[in-house]
mmCIF file of C-alpha atoms and ligand atoms in Angstrom:
data_model
loop_
_atom_site.group_PDB
_atom_site.id
_atom_site.type_symbol
_atom_site.label_atom_id
_atom_site.label_comp_id
_atom_site.label_asym_id
_atom_site.label_seq_id
_atom_site.Cartn_x
_atom_site.Cartn_y
_atom_site.Cartn_z
ATOM 1 C CA UNK A 16 13.025 -13.156 -14.823
ATOM 2 C CA UNK A 17 10.572 -13.715 -12.238
ATOM 3 C CA UNK A 18 7.164 -15.360 -13.815
ATOM 4 C CA UNK A 19 4.155 -14.051 -11.949
ATOM 5 C CA UNK A 20 0.771 -15.610 -12.327
ATOM 6 C CA UNK A 21 -2.510 -13.579 -11.498
ATOM 7 C CA UNK A 22 -5.915 -14.980 -10.765
ATOM 8 C CA UNK A 23 -8.581 -12.076 -11.183
ATOM 9 C CA UNK A 24 -6.472 -8.921 -12.874
ATOM 10 C CA UNK A 25 -8.431 -5.992 -11.116
ATOM 11 C CA UNK A 26 -8.090 -2.788 -10.073
ATOM 12 C CA UNK A 27 -6.202 -3.753 -6.987
ATOM 13 C CA UNK A 28 -3.950 -6.585 -7.721
ATOM 14 C CA UNK A 29 -2.454 -4.395 -11.008
ATOM 15 C CA UNK A 30 -1.720 -1.571 -8.473
ATOM 16 C CA UNK A 31 0.299 -3.864 -6.661
ATOM 17 C CA UNK A 32 1.771 -5.553 -9.316
ATOM 18 C CA UNK A 33 3.065 -1.876 -10.812
ATOM 19 C CA UNK A 34 4.405 -1.442 -7.109
ATOM 20 C CA UNK A 35 5.904 -4.692 -7.212
ATOM 21 C CA UNK A 36 7.329 -4.048 -10.338
ATOM 22 C CA UNK A 37 8.736 -0.380 -9.618
ATOM 23 C CA UNK A 38 10.244 -2.297 -6.853
ATOM 24 C CA UNK A 39 11.713 -5.211 -8.741
ATOM 25 C CA UNK A 40 11.529 -4.843 -12.489
ATOM 26 C CA UNK A 41 12.540 -8.666 -12.854
ATOM 27 C CA UNK A 42 8.950 -9.474 -12.044
ATOM 28 C CA UNK A 43 7.134 -9.968 -15.163
ATOM 29 C CA UNK A 44 3.328 -10.893 -15.620
ATOM 30 C CA UNK A 45 3.300 -14.035 -17.580
ATOM 31 C CA UNK A 46 0.363 -15.717 -16.990
ATOM 32 C CA UNK A 47 -3.431 -14.704 -16.236
ATOM 33 C CA UNK A 48 -6.856 -16.261 -15.121
ATOM 34 C CA UNK A 49 -9.568 -14.146 -15.626
ATOM 35 C CA UNK A 50 -12.718 -14.170 -17.536
ATOM 36 C CA UNK A 51 -12.756 -10.585 -18.774
ATOM 37 C CA UNK A 52 -9.269 -10.952 -20.669
ATOM 38 C CA UNK A 53 -9.626 -7.607 -22.759
ATOM 39 C CA UNK A 54 -10.387 -5.734 -19.683
ATOM 40 C CA UNK A 55 -7.875 -7.548 -17.746
ATOM 41 C CA UNK A 56 -4.872 -6.810 -20.287
ATOM 42 C CA UNK A 57 -5.873 -3.187 -20.585
ATOM 43 C CA UNK A 58 -5.291 -3.051 -16.506
ATOM 44 C CA UNK A 59 -2.006 -4.928 -16.853
ATOM 45 C CA UNK A 60 1.432 -3.217 -16.642
ATOM 46 C CA UNK A 61 2.111 -1.897 -20.408
ATOM 47 C CA UNK A 62 5.493 -4.009 -20.391
ATOM 48 C CA UNK A 63 3.041 -7.316 -20.083
ATOM 49 C CA UNK A 64 -0.134 -6.149 -21.877
ATOM 50 C CA UNK A 65 0.494 -7.869 -25.221
ATOM 51 C CA UNK A 66 2.835 -11.133 -24.274
ATOM 52 C CA UNK A 67 0.844 -12.569 -21.073
ATOM 53 C CA UNK A 68 -0.977 -15.379 -21.651
ATOM 54 C CA UNK A 69 -4.666 -15.907 -20.650
ATOM 55 C CA UNK A 70 -5.787 -19.435 -19.120
ATOM 56 C CA UNK A 71 -9.072 -20.811 -18.668
ATOM 57 C CA UNK A 72 -8.097 -22.467 -15.377
ATOM 58 C CA UNK A 73 -5.632 -22.220 -12.352
ATOM 59 C CA UNK A 74 -4.276 -25.938 -12.785
ATOM 60 C CA UNK A 75 -3.678 -24.880 -16.499
ATOM 61 C CA UNK A 76 -1.865 -21.715 -15.451
ATOM 62 C CA UNK A 77 0.463 -23.698 -13.375
ATOM 63 C CA UNK A 78 0.929 -26.628 -15.902
ATOM 64 C CA UNK A 79 1.831 -24.405 -19.051
ATOM 65 C CA UNK A 80 2.082 -20.724 -17.495
ATOM 66 C CA UNK A 81 5.005 -22.490 -15.047
ATOM 67 C CA UNK A 82 4.460 -19.333 -12.500
ATOM 68 C CA UNK A 83 7.067 -18.448 -9.894
ATOM 69 C CA UNK A 84 4.799 -16.600 -7.617
ATOM 70 C CA UNK A 85 1.252 -16.510 -7.646
ATOM 71 C CA UNK A 86 -1.084 -13.059 -6.758
ATOM 72 C CA UNK A 87 -5.040 -13.790 -5.930
ATOM 73 C CA UNK A 88 -6.967 -10.459 -6.812
ATOM 74 C CA UNK A 89 -10.419 -11.588 -7.336
ATOM 75 C CA UNK A 90 -13.595 -9.939 -5.732
ATOM 76 C CA UNK A 91 -13.947 -11.330 -2.256
ATOM 77 C CA UNK A 92 -15.719 -14.156 -2.237
ATOM 78 C CA UNK A 93 -13.638 -15.968 -4.475
ATOM 79 C CA UNK A 94 -10.133 -15.407 -2.529
ATOM 80 C CA UNK A 95 -10.335 -18.561 -0.366
ATOM 81 C CA UNK A 96 -11.446 -21.038 -3.236
ATOM 82 C CA UNK A 97 -8.720 -20.108 -5.431
ATOM 83 C CA UNK A 98 -6.148 -19.582 -2.558
ATOM 84 C CA UNK A 99 -6.975 -23.259 -1.415
ATOM 85 C CA UNK A 100 -6.460 -24.376 -5.120
ATOM 86 C CA UNK A 101 -3.170 -23.565 -5.147
ATOM 87 C CA UNK A 102 -1.995 -24.309 -1.778
ATOM 88 C CA UNK A 103 -0.307 -27.527 -3.133
ATOM 89 C CA UNK A 104 1.456 -25.476 -5.613
ATOM 90 C CA UNK A 105 4.314 -24.845 -3.453
ATOM 91 C CA UNK A 106 4.416 -21.093 -4.909
ATOM 92 C CA UNK A 107 4.813 -17.583 -3.135
ATOM 93 C CA UNK A 108 1.363 -16.451 -2.638
ATOM 94 C CA UNK A 109 0.059 -12.250 -2.451
ATOM 95 C CA UNK A 110 -3.588 -12.696 -1.302
ATOM 96 C CA UNK A 111 -5.970 -10.187 -1.360
ATOM 97 C CA UNK A 112 -8.407 -9.311 1.712
ATOM 98 C CA UNK A 113 -10.825 -10.544 3.088
ATOM 99 C CA UNK A 114 -9.100 -14.127 2.634
ATOM 100 C CA UNK A 115 -12.359 -15.773 3.258
ATOM 101 C CA UNK A 116 -16.217 -14.805 3.544
ATOM 102 C CA UNK A 117 -17.268 -17.708 5.555
ATOM 103 C CA UNK A 118 -16.789 -19.739 8.080
ATOM 104 C CA UNK A 119 -16.663 -22.718 5.473
ATOM 105 C CA UNK A 120 -14.325 -21.070 3.478
ATOM 106 C CA UNK A 121 -11.855 -20.089 6.234
ATOM 107 C CA UNK A 122 -11.915 -23.447 7.412
ATOM 108 C CA UNK A 123 -11.407 -25.135 3.767
ATOM 109 C CA UNK A 124 -8.883 -22.860 3.431
ATOM 110 C CA UNK A 125 -6.925 -23.677 6.610
ATOM 111 C CA UNK A 126 -6.891 -27.140 5.939
ATOM 112 C CA UNK A 127 -5.588 -26.878 2.277
ATOM 113 C CA UNK A 128 -2.629 -25.068 3.849
ATOM 114 C CA UNK A 129 -2.204 -27.438 6.619
ATOM 115 C CA UNK A 130 1.170 -29.025 5.155
ATOM 116 C CA UNK A 131 2.031 -26.295 2.572
ATOM 117 C CA UNK A 132 5.159 -25.031 2.081
ATOM 118 C CA UNK A 133 5.050 -21.941 0.854
ATOM 119 C CA UNK A 134 4.346 -18.381 2.066
ATOM 120 C CA UNK A 135 1.709 -16.436 1.733
ATOM 121 C CA UNK A 136 1.740 -12.822 1.966
ATOM 122 C CA UNK A 137 -1.754 -11.331 3.298
ATOM 123 C CA UNK A 138 -2.761 -8.217 1.709
ATOM 124 C CA UNK A 139 -2.921 -6.115 5.249
ATOM 125 C CA UNK A 140 -1.012 -2.759 4.097
ATOM 126 C CA UNK A 141 -1.978 -0.775 7.586
ATOM 127 C CA UNK A 142 -0.211 -3.555 9.801
ATOM 128 C CA UNK A 143 3.218 -2.990 7.769
ATOM 129 C CA UNK A 144 2.920 0.793 7.704
ATOM 130 C CA UNK A 145 5.549 3.382 9.264
ATOM 131 C CA UNK A 146 2.692 4.422 11.816
ATOM 132 C CA UNK A 147 1.653 0.885 12.664
ATOM 133 C CA UNK A 148 5.269 -0.083 12.785
ATOM 134 C CA UNK A 149 6.598 2.844 15.032
ATOM 135 C CA UNK A 150 3.700 2.608 17.286
ATOM 136 C CA UNK A 151 4.505 -1.594 17.336
ATOM 137 C CA UNK A 152 7.889 -0.776 18.667
ATOM 138 C CA UNK A 153 7.123 1.741 21.341
ATOM 139 C CA UNK A 154 4.316 -0.548 22.660
ATOM 140 C CA UNK A 155 6.818 -3.928 22.460
ATOM 141 C CA UNK A 156 9.337 -1.226 24.249
ATOM 142 C CA UNK A 157 7.215 -0.409 26.900
ATOM 143 C CA UNK A 158 6.695 2.856 26.379
ATOM 144 C CA UNK A 159 2.748 2.946 27.961
ATOM 145 C CA UNK A 160 3.512 0.421 30.244
ATOM 146 C CA UNK A 161 1.216 -3.076 29.654
ATOM 147 C CA UNK A 162 -0.960 -2.498 26.874
ATOM 148 C CA UNK A 163 -4.585 -2.671 28.204
ATOM 149 C CA UNK A 164 -7.122 -1.060 26.286
ATOM 150 C CA UNK A 165 -7.245 -0.561 22.650
ATOM 151 C CA UNK A 166 -9.429 1.992 20.726
ATOM 152 C CA UNK A 167 -9.686 1.696 17.166
ATOM 153 C CA UNK A 168 -11.423 4.138 14.869
ATOM 154 C CA UNK A 169 -12.077 4.338 11.545
ATOM 155 C CA UNK A 170 -14.343 7.396 10.090
ATOM 156 C CA UNK A 171 -14.111 6.570 6.202
ATOM 157 C CA UNK A 172 -14.546 9.742 3.934
ATOM 158 C CA UNK A 173 -14.868 7.318 0.512
ATOM 159 C CA UNK A 174 -17.917 5.134 2.014
ATOM 160 C CA UNK A 175 -19.913 5.839 -0.498
ATOM 161 C CA UNK A 176 -17.807 2.921 -2.453
ATOM 162 C CA UNK A 177 -19.448 0.570 -0.571
ATOM 163 C CA UNK A 178 -22.884 1.559 -1.897
ATOM 164 C CA UNK A 179 -22.527 2.776 -5.634
ATOM 165 C CA UNK A 180 -19.723 0.305 -6.863
ATOM 166 C CA UNK A 181 -19.560 -3.539 -6.871
ATOM 167 C CA UNK A 182 -18.786 -3.501 -2.761
ATOM 168 C CA UNK A 183 -22.676 -2.753 -2.567
ATOM 169 C CA UNK A 184 -23.204 -6.707 -3.544
ATOM 170 C CA UNK A 185 -23.428 -7.961 -0.041
ATOM 171 C CA UNK A 186 -23.426 -11.657 -1.075
ATOM 172 C CA UNK A 187 -19.869 -10.868 -2.394
ATOM 173 C CA UNK A 188 -18.735 -8.859 0.191
ATOM 174 C CA UNK A 189 -20.571 -10.143 3.371
ATOM 175 C CA UNK A 190 -20.929 -7.117 4.656
ATOM 176 C CA UNK A 191 -18.306 -4.181 6.089
ATOM 177 C CA UNK A 192 -16.640 -6.134 9.267
ATOM 178 C CA UNK A 193 -15.171 -8.506 6.348
ATOM 179 C CA UNK A 194 -14.740 -5.788 4.088
ATOM 180 C CA UNK A 195 -13.294 -3.295 5.926
ATOM 181 C CA UNK A 196 -12.540 -4.107 9.811
ATOM 182 C CA UNK A 197 -10.761 -7.152 8.533
ATOM 183 C CA UNK A 198 -7.623 -4.456 8.166
ATOM 184 C CA UNK A 199 -8.265 -3.053 11.491
ATOM 185 C CA UNK A 200 -8.685 -6.199 13.610
ATOM 186 C CA UNK A 201 -5.472 -7.380 12.114
ATOM 187 C CA UNK A 202 -3.377 -4.275 13.144
ATOM 188 C CA UNK A 203 -5.475 -3.760 16.345
ATOM 189 C CA UNK A 204 -4.137 -7.843 17.262
ATOM 190 C CA UNK A 205 -0.712 -7.288 15.794
ATOM 191 C CA UNK A 206 -0.283 -4.297 18.343
ATOM 192 C CA UNK A 207 -1.721 -6.294 21.080
ATOM 193 C CA UNK A 208 0.527 -9.529 20.440
ATOM 194 C CA UNK A 209 -2.694 -11.277 21.002
ATOM 195 C CA UNK A 210 -5.685 -12.617 18.940
ATOM 196 C CA UNK A 211 -9.161 -11.362 19.267
ATOM 197 C CA UNK A 212 -11.157 -14.073 21.266
ATOM 198 C CA UNK A 213 -14.454 -12.582 21.903
ATOM 199 C CA UNK A 214 -16.661 -10.406 20.322
ATOM 200 C CA UNK A 215 -19.737 -8.345 20.971
ATOM 201 C CA UNK A 216 -20.792 -6.029 17.986
ATOM 202 C CA UNK A 217 -23.508 -3.649 16.817
ATOM 203 C CA UNK A 218 -24.515 -2.598 13.434
ATOM 204 C CA UNK A 219 -26.663 0.018 11.846
ATOM 205 C CA UNK A 220 -28.257 -0.680 8.218
ATOM 206 C CA UNK A 221 -30.472 1.432 5.986
ATOM 207 C CA UNK A 222 -31.084 4.481 8.205
ATOM 208 C CA UNK A 223 -28.673 6.569 6.015
ATOM 209 C CA UNK A 224 -28.073 4.663 2.534
ATOM 210 C CA UNK A 225 -31.573 3.788 2.030
ATOM 211 C CA UNK A 226 -33.290 6.882 3.172
ATOM 212 C CA UNK A 227 -34.782 8.693 0.496
ATOM 213 C CA UNK A 228 -35.579 11.683 2.459
ATOM 214 C CA UNK A 229 -31.834 12.394 2.955
ATOM 215 C CA UNK A 230 -29.208 13.402 0.513
ATOM 216 C CA UNK A 231 -26.683 10.633 -0.127
ATOM 217 C CA UNK A 232 -23.663 11.946 1.813
ATOM 218 C CA UNK A 233 -21.547 12.558 -1.687
ATOM 219 C CA UNK A 234 -20.602 10.108 -4.342
ATOM 220 C CA UNK A 235 -23.016 9.150 -6.702
ATOM 221 C CA UNK A 236 -26.288 10.662 -6.383
ATOM 222 C CA UNK A 237 -28.422 7.633 -7.001
ATOM 223 C CA UNK A 238 -26.575 5.323 -4.680
ATOM 224 C CA UNK A 239 -29.407 5.280 -1.905
ATOM 225 C CA UNK A 240 -31.966 4.150 -4.051
ATOM 226 C CA UNK A 241 -30.252 1.383 -5.944
ATOM 227 C CA UNK A 242 -32.204 -1.805 -5.560
ATOM 228 C CA UNK A 243 -28.799 -3.848 -5.834
ATOM 229 C CA UNK A 244 -27.504 -2.460 -1.951
ATOM 230 C CA UNK A 245 -29.959 -5.076 -0.452
ATOM 231 C CA UNK A 246 -32.174 -4.260 2.276
ATOM 232 C CA UNK A 247 -31.564 -4.893 6.180
ATOM 233 C CA UNK A 248 -33.344 -8.056 5.931
ATOM 234 C CA UNK A 249 -31.949 -9.627 2.958
ATOM 235 C CA UNK A 250 -28.403 -8.014 3.910
ATOM 236 C CA UNK A 251 -26.807 -5.027 2.973
ATOM 237 C CA UNK A 252 -23.640 -3.460 4.089
ATOM 238 C CA UNK A 253 -23.831 -1.095 7.444
ATOM 239 C CA UNK A 254 -24.194 2.748 7.558
ATOM 240 C CA UNK A 255 -21.907 2.028 10.546
ATOM 241 C CA UNK A 256 -20.990 -0.916 13.124
ATOM 242 C CA UNK A 257 -18.912 -1.287 16.092
ATOM 243 C CA UNK A 258 -17.318 -4.114 18.108
ATOM 244 C CA UNK A 259 -16.134 -4.808 21.941
ATOM 245 C CA UNK A 260 -12.810 -6.971 21.497
ATOM 246 C CA UNK A 261 -11.117 -9.034 24.189
ATOM 247 C CA UNK A 262 -7.850 -10.251 23.253
ATOM 248 C CA UNK A 263 -6.214 -13.323 24.156
ATOM 249 C CA UNK A 264 -3.970 -11.755 26.756
ATOM 250 C CA UNK A 265 -6.936 -10.116 28.517
ATOM 251 C CA UNK A 266 -6.607 -6.641 27.135
ATOM 252 C CA UNK A 267 -9.774 -5.436 25.818
ATOM 253 C CA UNK A 268 -10.514 -2.936 22.745
ATOM 254 C CA UNK A 269 -13.301 -1.214 20.898
ATOM 255 C CA UNK A 270 -13.547 -0.331 17.042
ATOM 256 C CA UNK A 271 -16.257 1.634 15.509
ATOM 257 C CA UNK A 272 -16.483 2.046 11.947
ATOM 258 C CA UNK A 273 -18.756 5.167 10.319
ATOM 259 C CA UNK A 274 -19.442 5.151 6.381
ATOM 260 C CA UNK A 275 -21.211 8.108 6.006
ATOM 261 C CA UNK A 276 -17.938 10.495 6.836
ATOM 262 C CA UNK A 277 -16.735 12.811 4.727
ATOM 263 C CA UNK A 278 -14.107 15.136 3.686
ATOM 264 C CA UNK A 279 -11.460 16.302 6.720
ATOM 265 C CA UNK A 280 -13.829 14.488 9.312
ATOM 266 C CA UNK A 281 -11.435 11.664 8.086
ATOM 267 C CA UNK A 282 -9.980 9.640 11.236
ATOM 268 C CA UNK A 283 -8.049 5.845 11.477
ATOM 269 C CA UNK A 284 -5.904 4.994 13.904
ATOM 270 C CA UNK A 285 -6.033 3.612 17.854
ATOM 271 C CA UNK A 286 -5.576 5.171 21.097
ATOM 272 C CA UNK A 287 -3.660 2.378 23.070
ATOM 273 C CA UNK A 288 -3.591 2.652 26.878
ATOM 274 C CA UNK A 289 -1.222 1.264 29.597
ATOM 275 C CA UNK A 290 -1.076 2.289 33.275
ATOM 276 C CA UNK A 291 2.284 4.327 32.392
ATOM 277 C CA UNK A 292 0.982 6.274 29.283
ATOM 278 C CA UNK A 293 -1.123 6.699 25.905
ATOM 279 C CA UNK A 294 -0.215 6.121 22.566
ATOM 280 C CA UNK A 295 -2.297 7.761 20.055
ATOM 281 C CA UNK A 296 -1.829 7.528 16.115
ATOM 282 C CA UNK A 297 -4.049 8.191 13.025
ATOM 283 C CA UNK A 298 -3.099 7.602 9.224
ATOM 284 C CA UNK A 299 -4.930 10.622 8.011
ATOM 285 C CA UNK A 300 -3.509 13.199 10.284
ATOM 286 C CA UNK A 301 -0.107 11.361 9.827
ATOM 287 C CA UNK A 302 1.015 11.570 13.363
ATOM 288 C CA UNK A 303 1.857 9.543 16.225
ATOM 289 C CA UNK A 304 1.957 10.620 19.841
ATOM 290 C CA UNK A 305 3.120 8.655 22.996
ATOM 291 C CA UNK A 306 1.731 10.524 26.523
ATOM 292 C CA UNK A 307 3.660 9.368 29.222
ATOM 293 C CA UNK A 308 1.447 9.422 32.592
ATOM 294 C CA UNK A 309 4.425 10.501 34.854
ATOM 295 C CA UNK A 310 4.167 13.967 35.925
ATOM 296 C CA UNK A 311 6.409 16.716 34.383
ATOM 297 C CA UNK A 312 7.093 14.424 31.303
ATOM 298 C CA UNK A 313 7.012 15.197 28.031
ATOM 299 C CA UNK A 314 4.996 13.630 25.407
ATOM 300 C CA UNK A 315 6.768 12.298 22.027
ATOM 301 C CA UNK A 316 5.756 13.322 18.660
ATOM 302 C CA UNK A 317 6.644 11.148 15.538
ATOM 303 C CA UNK A 318 5.448 11.896 11.566
ATOM 304 C CA UNK A 319 6.425 9.674 8.862
ATOM 305 C CA UNK A 320 6.781 11.344 5.063
ATOM 306 C CA UNK A 321 3.675 12.081 3.670
ATOM 307 C CA UNK A 322 1.354 11.340 0.626
ATOM 308 C CA UNK A 323 2.233 7.310 0.098
ATOM 309 C CA UNK A 324 -0.465 4.690 -0.971
ATOM 310 C CA UNK A 325 -2.102 3.087 2.241
ATOM 311 C CA UNK A 326 -0.064 4.947 4.227
ATOM 312 C CA UNK A 327 3.340 3.701 3.088
ATOM 313 C CA UNK A 328 1.749 0.245 3.665
ATOM 314 C CA UNK A 329 1.595 -1.001 -0.210
ATOM 315 C CA UNK A 330 5.253 -0.096 -0.604
ATOM 316 C CA UNK A 331 6.194 -2.147 2.467
ATOM 317 C CA UNK A 332 3.619 -5.230 1.049
ATOM 318 C CA UNK A 333 5.155 -5.337 -2.112
ATOM 319 C CA UNK A 334 9.074 -4.995 -1.109
ATOM 320 C CA UNK A 335 8.073 -8.026 1.750
ATOM 321 C CA UNK A 336 6.163 -9.994 -1.296
ATOM 322 C CA UNK A 337 9.516 -9.700 -3.579
ATOM 323 C CA UNK A 338 12.006 -10.490 -0.763
ATOM 324 C CA UNK A 339 9.502 -13.632 -0.218
ATOM 325 C CA UNK A 340 9.223 -14.686 -3.753
ATOM 326 C CA UNK A 341 13.561 -14.317 -3.675
ATOM 327 C CA UNK A 342 13.595 -16.462 -0.553
ATOM 328 C CA UNK A 343 15.059 -13.549 1.438
ATOM 329 C CA UNK A 344 12.202 -12.715 4.127
ATOM 330 C CA UNK A 345 9.094 -14.599 5.325
ATOM 331 C CA UNK A 346 5.941 -12.932 4.944
ATOM 332 C CA UNK A 347 4.903 -10.154 7.570
ATOM 333 C CA UNK A 348 1.469 -10.386 7.005
ATOM 334 C CA UNK A 349 0.925 -14.249 6.947
ATOM 335 C CA UNK A 350 -2.100 -17.138 6.673
ATOM 336 C CA UNK A 351 -2.564 -16.907 9.859
ATOM 337 C CA UNK A 352 -2.518 -13.434 10.478
ATOM 338 C CA UNK A 353 -5.409 -13.316 7.672
ATOM 339 C CA UNK A 354 -7.362 -16.391 8.896
ATOM 340 C CA UNK A 355 -7.549 -14.851 12.435
ATOM 341 C CA UNK A 356 -8.706 -11.352 11.272
ATOM 342 C CA UNK A 357 -11.643 -13.420 9.178
ATOM 343 C CA UNK A 358 -12.332 -15.282 12.186
ATOM 344 C CA UNK A 359 -12.747 -12.137 14.381
ATOM 345 C CA UNK A 360 -14.785 -10.145 11.533
ATOM 346 C CA UNK A 361 -17.234 -13.470 10.994
ATOM 347 C CA UNK A 362 -17.634 -13.401 15.169
ATOM 348 C CA UNK A 363 -18.437 -9.693 14.638
ATOM 349 C CA UNK A 364 -20.833 -10.145 11.824
ATOM 350 C CA UNK A 365 -22.629 -13.069 13.601
ATOM 351 C CA UNK A 366 -22.718 -11.025 16.811
ATOM 352 C CA UNK A 367 -24.272 -8.094 15.231
ATOM 353 C CA UNK A 368 -26.837 -10.437 13.762
ATOM 354 C CA UNK A 369 -27.533 -11.927 17.226
ATOM 355 C CA UNK A 370 -27.274 -9.876 19.807
ATOM 356 C CA UNK A 371 -24.937 -11.872 21.935
ATOM 357 C CA UNK A 372 -21.280 -12.037 22.665
ATOM 358 C CA UNK A 373 -19.410 -14.479 20.120
ATOM 359 C CA UNK A 374 -16.284 -16.662 21.013
ATOM 360 C CA UNK A 375 -13.537 -16.219 17.427
ATOM 361 C CA UNK A 376 -12.884 -19.316 16.012
ATOM 362 C CA UNK A 377 -9.227 -20.272 17.133
ATOM 363 C CA UNK A 378 -6.693 -21.293 13.974
ATOM 364 C CA UNK A 379 -5.522 -24.554 14.577
ATOM 365 C CA UNK A 380 -4.340 -26.112 11.156
ATOM 366 C CA UNK A 381 -1.397 -23.291 10.239
HETATM 367 N N1 NAD B 409 -5.652 -4.433 0.707
HETATM 368 C C1 NAD B 409 -6.367 -3.493 0.287
HETATM 369 O O1 NAD B 409 -6.154 -2.667 1.026
HETATM 370 C C2 NAD B 409 -7.495 -3.571 -0.861
HETATM 371 C C3 NAD B 409 -8.010 -2.340 -1.465
HETATM 372 C C4 NAD B 409 -8.712 -2.437 -2.863
HETATM 373 C C5 NAD B 409 -9.247 -3.455 -2.923
HETATM 374 N N2 NAD B 409 -9.164 -4.777 -2.369
HETATM 375 C C6 NAD B 409 -9.383 -6.134 -2.309
HETATM 376 O O2 NAD B 409 -9.359 -6.534 -3.848
HETATM 377 C C7 NAD B 409 -10.100 -6.916 -4.498
HETATM 378 C C8 NAD B 409 -10.240 -6.911 -5.406
HETATM 379 O O3 NAD B 409 -10.744 -5.528 -5.815
HETATM 380 P P1 NAD B 409 -10.732 -4.810 -7.317
HETATM 381 O O4 NAD B 409 -11.199 -3.508 -6.943
HETATM 382 O O5 NAD B 409 -9.547 -4.524 -7.937
HETATM 383 O O6 NAD B 409 -12.215 -5.626 -7.906
HETATM 384 P P2 NAD B 409 -12.028 -5.714 -9.410
HETATM 385 O O7 NAD B 409 -13.252 -5.954 -10.114
HETATM 386 O O8 NAD B 409 -11.170 -4.652 -9.932
HETATM 387 O O9 NAD B 409 -11.051 -6.756 -9.889
HETATM 388 C C9 NAD B 409 -11.686 -8.053 -9.763
HETATM 389 C C10 NAD B 409 -11.232 -9.336 -11.193
HETATM 390 O O10 NAD B 409 -11.589 -10.242 -10.726
HETATM 391 C C11 NAD B 409 -12.094 -10.913 -12.076
HETATM 392 N N3 NAD B 409 -12.899 -11.940 -11.698
HETATM 393 C C12 NAD B 409 -14.126 -12.012 -12.041
HETATM 394 N N4 NAD B 409 -14.469 -13.291 -11.727
HETATM 395 C C13 NAD B 409 -13.368 -13.865 -11.733
HETATM 396 C C14 NAD B 409 -13.224 -15.592 -11.604
HETATM 397 N N5 NAD B 409 -14.236 -16.679 -11.450
HETATM 398 N N6 NAD B 409 -11.804 -15.967 -11.973
HETATM 399 C C15 NAD B 409 -10.889 -15.229 -11.590
HETATM 400 N N7 NAD B 409 -10.903 -14.100 -11.825
HETATM 401 C C16 NAD B 409 -12.274 -13.273 -12.017
HETATM 402 C C17 NAD B 409 -12.498 -9.570 -12.781
HETATM 403 O O11 NAD B 409 -12.642 -9.999 -14.054
HETATM 404 C C18 NAD B 409 -12.039 -8.478 -12.080
HETATM 405 O O12 NAD B 409 -10.543 -8.355 -13.441
HETATM 406 C C19 NAD B 409 -11.428 -6.807 -3.320
HETATM 407 O O13 NAD B 409 -11.509 -8.184 -2.925
HETATM 408 C C20 NAD B 409 -10.926 -6.089 -2.193
HETATM 409 O O14 NAD B 409 -11.717 -6.091 -1.107
HETATM 410 C C21 NAD B 409 -8.037 -4.543 -1.187
#
């Protein structure tokens, strides 16, 4: 049996654990830290619901629960403090994104893991999804020549959740670059083969989700009027936000995310341009095209299987975490990737607040 310890047994991490158990039935939840014991118990997989022990602190979970691996699934602002607290435990860690919500948290996390021996699997399903992996394979094989330009788009059809669920609390999320773009900045840097080093960003806040003359675009009809969504002055999630990106290898990019899109207007994916060709993929359309720029050539079209959770990325994440626990693989989404993404998101947030280009903090300790 592999003994899992969960810190923050909410909806997301319990979904992940279910996937992990389907992949590797020897994984069982034996210890949990979560102040909402009854809610958390109800969310646990049925097989573990009765027997899992709850602990008041991480140190008691580690000492008395003796887990073989840990998963952190609290809300965003507690990921970094808990991940720092378990750095010296030497246990494989599955860590939800964003892995930090401030520069101070990210720096402390880096420092805590500086000499740590364990692997961290950051919860970035898009990077490991089949479409993204196939795109990376073609780019690295030279299908479009050197990748010079990246356009990432994210027209979010379920954006109401950022205004009518707990995600509306800006003090927890610190905005939608950290909450949402952390995935996209990660997969774009992965495709570019280089981290993002400089960002210029803009955001629109309160034009849609605070305008009482507009019909709220789907979701809870009262969502636009929640006092707790904040204001542009006190801090609130964006209606839409965009960033210009410079990668360390000189490639450039543009990313844009829109949260009032609905229905089949949904789109998420990238267009990657090189001198020799253009590669384009979209997770909602579930296809990838490579168009060579040479005359008289045919585009290549590729479509993975349909209907997978997070476009197949969650299944890949849990399979990788299982391999990491069993010592069979390294993390496909390591701590460094989580940190690089957070630093890029923090730069975007700062740029959108100040109207200036912002250099991305480099990862120095891990
Ligand atoms: N990677 C992805 O694609 C993806 C998808 C969805 C959500 N998420 C992330 O997962 C995280 C959790 O989201 P969720 O929807 O599951 O939220 P949730 O509210 O369902 O879960 C949070 C859990 O943390 C517990 N908690 C609260 N305070 C705690 C504390 N001090 N110590 C330990 N536990 C505590 C809560 O009781 C709850 O069980 C968020 O940060 C979100 O961004 C990631």
